[in-house]
JSON list of C-alpha atoms in Angstrom, two decimals:
[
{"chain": "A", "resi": 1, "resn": "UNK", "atom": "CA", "xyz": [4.50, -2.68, -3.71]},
{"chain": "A", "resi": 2, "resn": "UNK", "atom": "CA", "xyz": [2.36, 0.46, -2.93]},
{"chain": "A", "resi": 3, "resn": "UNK", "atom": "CA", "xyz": [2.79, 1.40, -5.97]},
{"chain": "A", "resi": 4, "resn": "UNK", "atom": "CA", "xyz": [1.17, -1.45, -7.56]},
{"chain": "A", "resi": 5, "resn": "UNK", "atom": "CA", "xyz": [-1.60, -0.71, -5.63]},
{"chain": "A", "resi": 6, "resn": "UNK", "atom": "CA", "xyz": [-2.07, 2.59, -6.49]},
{"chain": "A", "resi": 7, "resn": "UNK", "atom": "CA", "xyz": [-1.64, 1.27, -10.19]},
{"chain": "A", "resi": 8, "resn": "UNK", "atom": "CA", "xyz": [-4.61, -1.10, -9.71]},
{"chain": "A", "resi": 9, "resn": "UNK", "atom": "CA", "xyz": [-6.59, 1.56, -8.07]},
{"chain": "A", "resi": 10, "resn": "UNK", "atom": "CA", "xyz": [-7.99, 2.74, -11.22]},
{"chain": "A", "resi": 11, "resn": "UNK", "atom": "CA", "xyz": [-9.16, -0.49, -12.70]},
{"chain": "A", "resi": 12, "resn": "UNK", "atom": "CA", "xyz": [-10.27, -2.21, -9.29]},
{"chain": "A", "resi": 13, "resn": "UNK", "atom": "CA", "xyz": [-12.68, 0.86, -8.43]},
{"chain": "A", "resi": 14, "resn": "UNK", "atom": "CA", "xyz": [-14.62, 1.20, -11.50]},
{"chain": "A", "resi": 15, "resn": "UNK", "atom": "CA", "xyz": [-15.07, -2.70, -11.71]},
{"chain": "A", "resi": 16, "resn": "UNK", "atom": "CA", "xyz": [-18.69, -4.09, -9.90]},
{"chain": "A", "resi": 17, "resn": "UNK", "atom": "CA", "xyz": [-18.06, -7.04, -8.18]},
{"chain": "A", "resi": 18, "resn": "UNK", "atom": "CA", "xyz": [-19.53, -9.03, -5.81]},
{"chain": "A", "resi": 19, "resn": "UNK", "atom": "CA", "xyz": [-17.86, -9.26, -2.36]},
{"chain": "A", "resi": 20, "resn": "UNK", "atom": "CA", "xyz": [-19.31, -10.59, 0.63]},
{"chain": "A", "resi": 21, "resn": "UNK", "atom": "CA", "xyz": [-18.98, -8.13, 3.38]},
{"chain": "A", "resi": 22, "resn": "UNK", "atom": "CA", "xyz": [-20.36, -7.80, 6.64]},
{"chain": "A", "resi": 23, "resn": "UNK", "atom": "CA", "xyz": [-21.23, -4.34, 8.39]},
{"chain": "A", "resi": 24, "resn": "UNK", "atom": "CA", "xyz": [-22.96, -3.08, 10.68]},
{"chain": "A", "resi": 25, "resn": "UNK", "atom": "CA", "xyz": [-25.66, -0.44, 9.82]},
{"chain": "A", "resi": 26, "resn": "UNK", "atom": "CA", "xyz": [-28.09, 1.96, 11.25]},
{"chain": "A", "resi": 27, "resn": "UNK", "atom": "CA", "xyz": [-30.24, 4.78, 10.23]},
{"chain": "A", "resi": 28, "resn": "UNK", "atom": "CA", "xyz": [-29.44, 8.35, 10.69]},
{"chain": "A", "resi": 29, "resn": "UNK", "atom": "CA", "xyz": [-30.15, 10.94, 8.52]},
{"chain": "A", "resi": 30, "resn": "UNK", "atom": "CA", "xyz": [-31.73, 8.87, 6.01]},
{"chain": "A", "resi": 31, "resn": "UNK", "atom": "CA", "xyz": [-28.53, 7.77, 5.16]},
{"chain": "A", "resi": 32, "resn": "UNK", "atom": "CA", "xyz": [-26.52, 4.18, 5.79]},
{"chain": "A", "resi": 33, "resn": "UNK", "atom": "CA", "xyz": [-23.67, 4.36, 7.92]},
{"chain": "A", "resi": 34, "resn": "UNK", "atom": "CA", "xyz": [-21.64, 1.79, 7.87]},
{"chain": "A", "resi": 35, "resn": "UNK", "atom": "CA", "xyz": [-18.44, 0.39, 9.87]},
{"chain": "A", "resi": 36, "resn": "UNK", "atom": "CA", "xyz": [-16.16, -2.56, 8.25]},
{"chain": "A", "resi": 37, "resn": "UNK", "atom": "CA", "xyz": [-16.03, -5.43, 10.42]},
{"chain": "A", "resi": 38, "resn": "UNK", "atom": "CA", "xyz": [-14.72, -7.93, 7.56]},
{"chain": "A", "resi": 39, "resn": "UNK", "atom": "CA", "xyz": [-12.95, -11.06, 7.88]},
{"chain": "A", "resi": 40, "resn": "UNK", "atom": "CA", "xyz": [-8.98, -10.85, 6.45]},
{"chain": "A", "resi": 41, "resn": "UNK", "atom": "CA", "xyz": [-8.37, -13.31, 3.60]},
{"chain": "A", "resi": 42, "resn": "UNK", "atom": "CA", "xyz": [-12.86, -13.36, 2.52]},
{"chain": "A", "resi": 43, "resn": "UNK", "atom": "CA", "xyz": [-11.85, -11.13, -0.49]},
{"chain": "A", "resi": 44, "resn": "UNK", "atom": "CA", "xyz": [-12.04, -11.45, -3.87]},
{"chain": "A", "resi": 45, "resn": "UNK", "atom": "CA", "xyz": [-10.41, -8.30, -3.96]},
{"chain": "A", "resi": 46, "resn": "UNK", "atom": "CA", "xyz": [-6.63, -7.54, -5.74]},
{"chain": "A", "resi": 47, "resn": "UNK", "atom": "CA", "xyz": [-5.44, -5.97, -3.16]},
{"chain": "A", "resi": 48, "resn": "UNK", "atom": "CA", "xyz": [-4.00, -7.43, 0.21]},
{"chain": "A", "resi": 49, "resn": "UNK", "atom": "CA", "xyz": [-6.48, -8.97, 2.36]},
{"chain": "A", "resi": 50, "resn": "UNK", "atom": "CA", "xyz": [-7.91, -6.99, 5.32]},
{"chain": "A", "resi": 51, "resn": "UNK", "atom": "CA", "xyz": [-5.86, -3.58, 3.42]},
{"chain": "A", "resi": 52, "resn": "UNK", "atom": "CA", "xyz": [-7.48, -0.10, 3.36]},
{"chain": "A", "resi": 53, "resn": "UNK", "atom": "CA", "xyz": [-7.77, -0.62, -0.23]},
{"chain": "A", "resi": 54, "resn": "UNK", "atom": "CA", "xyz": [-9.59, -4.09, 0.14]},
{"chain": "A", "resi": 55, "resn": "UNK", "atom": "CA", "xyz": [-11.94, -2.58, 2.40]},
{"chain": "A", "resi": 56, "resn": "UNK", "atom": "CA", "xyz": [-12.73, 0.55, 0.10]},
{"chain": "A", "resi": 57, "resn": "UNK", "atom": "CA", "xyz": [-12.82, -1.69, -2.89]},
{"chain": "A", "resi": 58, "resn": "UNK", "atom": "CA", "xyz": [-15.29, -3.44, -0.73]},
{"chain": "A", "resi": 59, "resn": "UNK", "atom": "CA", "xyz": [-17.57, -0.89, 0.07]},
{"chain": "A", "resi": 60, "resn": "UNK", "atom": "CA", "xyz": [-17.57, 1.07, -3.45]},
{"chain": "A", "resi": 61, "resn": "UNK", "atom": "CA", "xyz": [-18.56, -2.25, -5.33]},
{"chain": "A", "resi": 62, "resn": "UNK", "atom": "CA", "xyz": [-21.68, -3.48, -2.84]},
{"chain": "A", "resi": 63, "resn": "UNK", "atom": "CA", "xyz": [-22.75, 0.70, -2.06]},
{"chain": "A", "resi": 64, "resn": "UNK", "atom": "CA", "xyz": [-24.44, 2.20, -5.57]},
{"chain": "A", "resi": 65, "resn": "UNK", "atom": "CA", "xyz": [-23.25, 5.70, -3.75]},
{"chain": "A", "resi": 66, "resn": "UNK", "atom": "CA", "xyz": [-21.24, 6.37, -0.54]},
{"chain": "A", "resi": 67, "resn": "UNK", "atom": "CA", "xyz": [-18.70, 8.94, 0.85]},
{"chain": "A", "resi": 68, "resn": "UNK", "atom": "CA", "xyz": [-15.78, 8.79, 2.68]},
{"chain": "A", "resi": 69, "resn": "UNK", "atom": "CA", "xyz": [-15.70, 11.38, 5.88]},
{"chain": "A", "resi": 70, "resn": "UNK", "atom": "CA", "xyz": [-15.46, 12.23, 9.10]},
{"chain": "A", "resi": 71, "resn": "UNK", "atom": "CA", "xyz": [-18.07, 12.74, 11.58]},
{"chain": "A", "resi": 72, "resn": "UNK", "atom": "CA", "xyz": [-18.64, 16.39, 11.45]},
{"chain": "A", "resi": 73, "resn": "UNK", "atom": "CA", "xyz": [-16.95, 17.17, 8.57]},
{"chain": "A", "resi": 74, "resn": "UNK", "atom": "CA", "xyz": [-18.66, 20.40, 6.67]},
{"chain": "A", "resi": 75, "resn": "UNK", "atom": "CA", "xyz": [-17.76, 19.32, 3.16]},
{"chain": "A", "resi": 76, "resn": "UNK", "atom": "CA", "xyz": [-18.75, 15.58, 3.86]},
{"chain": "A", "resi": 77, "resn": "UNK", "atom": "CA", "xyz": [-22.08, 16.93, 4.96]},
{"chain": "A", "resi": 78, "resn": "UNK", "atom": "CA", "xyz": [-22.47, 19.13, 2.07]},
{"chain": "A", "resi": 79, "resn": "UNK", "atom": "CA", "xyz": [-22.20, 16.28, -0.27]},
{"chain": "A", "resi": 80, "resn": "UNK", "atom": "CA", "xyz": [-24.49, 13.87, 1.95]},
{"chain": "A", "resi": 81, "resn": "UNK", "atom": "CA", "xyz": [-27.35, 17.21, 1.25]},
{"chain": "A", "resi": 82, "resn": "UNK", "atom": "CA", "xyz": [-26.66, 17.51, -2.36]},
{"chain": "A", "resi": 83, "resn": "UNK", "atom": "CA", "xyz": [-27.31, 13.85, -2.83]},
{"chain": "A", "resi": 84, "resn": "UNK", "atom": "CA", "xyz": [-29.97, 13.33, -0.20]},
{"chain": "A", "resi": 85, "resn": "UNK", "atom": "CA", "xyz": [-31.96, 16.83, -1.67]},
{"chain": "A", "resi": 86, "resn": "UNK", "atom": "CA", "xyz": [-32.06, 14.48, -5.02]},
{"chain": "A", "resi": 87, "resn": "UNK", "atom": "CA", "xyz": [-33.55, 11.42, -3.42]},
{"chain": "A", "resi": 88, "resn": "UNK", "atom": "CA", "xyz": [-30.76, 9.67, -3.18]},
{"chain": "A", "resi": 89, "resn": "UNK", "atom": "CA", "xyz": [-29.42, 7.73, 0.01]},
{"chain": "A", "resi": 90, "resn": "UNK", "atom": "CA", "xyz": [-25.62, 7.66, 0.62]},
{"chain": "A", "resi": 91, "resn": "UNK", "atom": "CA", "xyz": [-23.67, 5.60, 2.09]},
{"chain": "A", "resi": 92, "resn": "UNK", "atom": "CA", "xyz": [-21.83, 7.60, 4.47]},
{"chain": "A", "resi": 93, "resn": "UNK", "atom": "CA", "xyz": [-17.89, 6.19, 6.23]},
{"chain": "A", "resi": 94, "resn": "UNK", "atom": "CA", "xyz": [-16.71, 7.68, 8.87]},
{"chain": "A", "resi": 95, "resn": "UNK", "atom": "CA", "xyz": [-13.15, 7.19, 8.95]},
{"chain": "A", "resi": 96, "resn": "UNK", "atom": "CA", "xyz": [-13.33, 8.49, 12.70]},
{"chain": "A", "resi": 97, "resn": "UNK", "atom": "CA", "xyz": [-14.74, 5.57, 13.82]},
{"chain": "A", "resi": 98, "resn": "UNK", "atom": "CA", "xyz": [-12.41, 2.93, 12.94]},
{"chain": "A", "resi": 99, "resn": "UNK", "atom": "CA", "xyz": [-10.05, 1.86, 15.55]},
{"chain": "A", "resi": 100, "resn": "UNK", "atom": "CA", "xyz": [-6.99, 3.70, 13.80]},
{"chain": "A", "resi": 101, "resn": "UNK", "atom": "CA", "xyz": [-8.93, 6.92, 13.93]},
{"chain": "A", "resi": 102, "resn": "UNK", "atom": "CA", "xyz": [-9.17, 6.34, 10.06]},
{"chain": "A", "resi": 103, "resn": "UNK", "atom": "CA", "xyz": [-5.48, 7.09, 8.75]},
{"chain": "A", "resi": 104, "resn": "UNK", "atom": "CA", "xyz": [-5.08, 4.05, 7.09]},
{"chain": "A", "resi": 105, "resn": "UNK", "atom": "CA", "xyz": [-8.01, 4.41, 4.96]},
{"chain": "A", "resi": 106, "resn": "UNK", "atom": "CA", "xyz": [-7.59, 7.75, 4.44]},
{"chain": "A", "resi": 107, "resn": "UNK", "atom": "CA", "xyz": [-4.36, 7.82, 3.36]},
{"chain": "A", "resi": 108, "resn": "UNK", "atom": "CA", "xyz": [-5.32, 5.28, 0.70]},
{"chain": "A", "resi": 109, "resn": "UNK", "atom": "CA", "xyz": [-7.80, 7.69, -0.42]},
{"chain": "A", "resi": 110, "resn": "UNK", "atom": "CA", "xyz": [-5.09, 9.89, -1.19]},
{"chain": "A", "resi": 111, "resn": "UNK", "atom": "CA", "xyz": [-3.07, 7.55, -3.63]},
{"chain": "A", "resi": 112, "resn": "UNK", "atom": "CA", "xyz": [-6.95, 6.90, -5.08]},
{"chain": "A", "resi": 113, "resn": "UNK", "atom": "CA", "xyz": [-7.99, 10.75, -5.17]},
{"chain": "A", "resi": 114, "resn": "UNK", "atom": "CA", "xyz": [-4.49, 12.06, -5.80]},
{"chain": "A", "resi": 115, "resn": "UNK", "atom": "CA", "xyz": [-5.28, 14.84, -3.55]},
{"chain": "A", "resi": 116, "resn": "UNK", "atom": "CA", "xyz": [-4.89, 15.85, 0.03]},
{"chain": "A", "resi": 117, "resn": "UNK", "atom": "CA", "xyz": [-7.03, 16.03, 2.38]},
{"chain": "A", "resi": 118, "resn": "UNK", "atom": "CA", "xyz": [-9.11, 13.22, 0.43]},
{"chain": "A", "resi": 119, "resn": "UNK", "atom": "CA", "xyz": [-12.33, 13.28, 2.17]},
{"chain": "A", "resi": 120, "resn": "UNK", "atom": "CA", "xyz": [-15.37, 13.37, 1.17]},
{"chain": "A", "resi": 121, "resn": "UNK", "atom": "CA", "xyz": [-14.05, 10.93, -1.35]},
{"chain": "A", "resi": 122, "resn": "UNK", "atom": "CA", "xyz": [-17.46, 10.47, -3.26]},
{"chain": "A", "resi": 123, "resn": "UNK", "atom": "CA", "xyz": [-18.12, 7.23, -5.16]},
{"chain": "A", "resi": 124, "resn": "UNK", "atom": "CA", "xyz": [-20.95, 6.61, -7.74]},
{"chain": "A", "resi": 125, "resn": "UNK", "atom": "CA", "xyz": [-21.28, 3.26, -9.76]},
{"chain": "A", "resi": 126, "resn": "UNK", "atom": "CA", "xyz": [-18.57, 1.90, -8.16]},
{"chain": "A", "resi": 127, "resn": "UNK", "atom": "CA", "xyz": [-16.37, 4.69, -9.72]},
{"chain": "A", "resi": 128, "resn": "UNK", "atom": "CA", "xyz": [-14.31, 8.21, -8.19]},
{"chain": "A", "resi": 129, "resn": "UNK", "atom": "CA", "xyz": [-16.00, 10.92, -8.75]},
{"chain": "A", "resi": 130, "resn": "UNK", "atom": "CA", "xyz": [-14.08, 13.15, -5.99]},
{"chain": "A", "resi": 131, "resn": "UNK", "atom": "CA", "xyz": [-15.07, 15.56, -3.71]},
{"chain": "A", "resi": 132, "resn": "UNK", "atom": "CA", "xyz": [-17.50, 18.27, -3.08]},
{"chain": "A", "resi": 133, "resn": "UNK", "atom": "CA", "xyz": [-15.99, 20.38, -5.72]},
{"chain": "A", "resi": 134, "resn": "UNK", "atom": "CA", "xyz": [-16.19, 17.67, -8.35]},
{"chain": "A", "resi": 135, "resn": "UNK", "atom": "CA", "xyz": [-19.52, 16.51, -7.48]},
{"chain": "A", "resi": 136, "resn": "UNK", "atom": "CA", "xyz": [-21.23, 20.23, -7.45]},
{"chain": "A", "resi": 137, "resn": "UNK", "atom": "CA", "xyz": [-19.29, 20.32, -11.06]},
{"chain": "A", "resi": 138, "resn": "UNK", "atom": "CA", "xyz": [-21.02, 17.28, -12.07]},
{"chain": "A", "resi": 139, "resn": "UNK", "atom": "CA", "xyz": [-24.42, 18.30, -11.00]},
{"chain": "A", "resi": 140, "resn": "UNK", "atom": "CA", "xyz": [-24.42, 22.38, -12.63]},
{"chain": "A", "resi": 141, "resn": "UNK", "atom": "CA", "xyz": [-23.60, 20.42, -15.71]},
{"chain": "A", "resi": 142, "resn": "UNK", "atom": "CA", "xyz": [-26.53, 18.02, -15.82]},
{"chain": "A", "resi": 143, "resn": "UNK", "atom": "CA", "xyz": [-24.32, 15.07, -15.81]},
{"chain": "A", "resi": 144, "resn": "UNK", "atom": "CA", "xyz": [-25.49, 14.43, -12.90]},
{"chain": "A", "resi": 145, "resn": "UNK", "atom": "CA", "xyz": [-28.76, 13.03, -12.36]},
{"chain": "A", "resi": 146, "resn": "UNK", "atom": "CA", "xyz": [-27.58, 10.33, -15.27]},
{"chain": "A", "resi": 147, "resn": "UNK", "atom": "CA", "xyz": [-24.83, 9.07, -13.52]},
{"chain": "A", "resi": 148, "resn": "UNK", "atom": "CA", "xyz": [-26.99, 8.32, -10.45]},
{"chain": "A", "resi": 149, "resn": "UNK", "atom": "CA", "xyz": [-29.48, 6.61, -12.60]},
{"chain": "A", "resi": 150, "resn": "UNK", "atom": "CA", "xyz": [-27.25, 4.32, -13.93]},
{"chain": "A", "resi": 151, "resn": "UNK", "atom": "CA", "xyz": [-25.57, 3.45, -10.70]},
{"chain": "A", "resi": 152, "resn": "UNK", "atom": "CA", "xyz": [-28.96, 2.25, -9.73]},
{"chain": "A", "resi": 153, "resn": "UNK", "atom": "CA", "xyz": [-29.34, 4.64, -7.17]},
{"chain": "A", "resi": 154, "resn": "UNK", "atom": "CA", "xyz": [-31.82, 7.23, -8.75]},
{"chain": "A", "resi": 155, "resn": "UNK", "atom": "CA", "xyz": [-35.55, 6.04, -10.15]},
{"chain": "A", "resi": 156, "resn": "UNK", "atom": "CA", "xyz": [-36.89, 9.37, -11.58]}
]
């Protein structure tokens, strides 16, 4: 069955959708951070109800950009700088503050990144980019800047 998931993890995360979700959010940083508090069976999702992928499919598809962390985290906070130096206001996650501590979710981001540790797991358009590696990558080649326009989230 997980591997199903991880099949569908692809396809689900680069689709837009609408989902209702509800969160909670505050200001800090000039970025939104959020923590899930969604109702099990509300999705539209194709994953299980109320599963770490639900909830990430969740977020990606109603967030133009947001990153997956942990509070304090140096790379996550890297990422949140690059983007916010642009204009641009991430969504941040902390995994750290669901109840689990965050394993759940982040070991789904490892099936969806392929890679371990998976955080900052950076999403743009409601597709993977990766982490800070991938994203600096992204921005020395000029690609960029593009990418963040046409996720909506960038108005130069």
């Amino acid at each position: 069955n997980s591997g199903s998931e991880s099949e569908k993890c692809s396809s689900s995360m680069s689709s837009r959708s609408s989902l209702s979700l509800r969160v909670e959010t505050g200001r800090s940083g000039g970025s939104r951070r959020h923590r899930y508090s969604g109702e099990a069976g509300t999705s539209s999702s194709p994953f299980p109800p109320g599963s770490a992928l639900d909830r990430i499919a969740r977020l990606v598809s109603e967030n133009a950009v947001i990153i997956f962390g942990f509070n304090g985290c140096c790379m996550c906070h890297v990422a949140r700088q690059l983007l916010s130096g642009m204009g641009v206001n991430p969504t941040l996650y902390e995994l750290d503050e669901e109840e689990d501590g965050g394993s759940k979710t982040e070991d789904a981001l490892v099936r969806i990144a392929g890679r371990d540790p998976a955080v900052p797991a950076v999403f743009i358009g409601g597709k993977f980019v990766g982490g800070v590696e991938r994203l600096m990558s992204i921005h020395i080649k000029g690609n960029l800047v593009p990418m963040l326009k046409d996720a909506g989230a960038l108005w130069l």
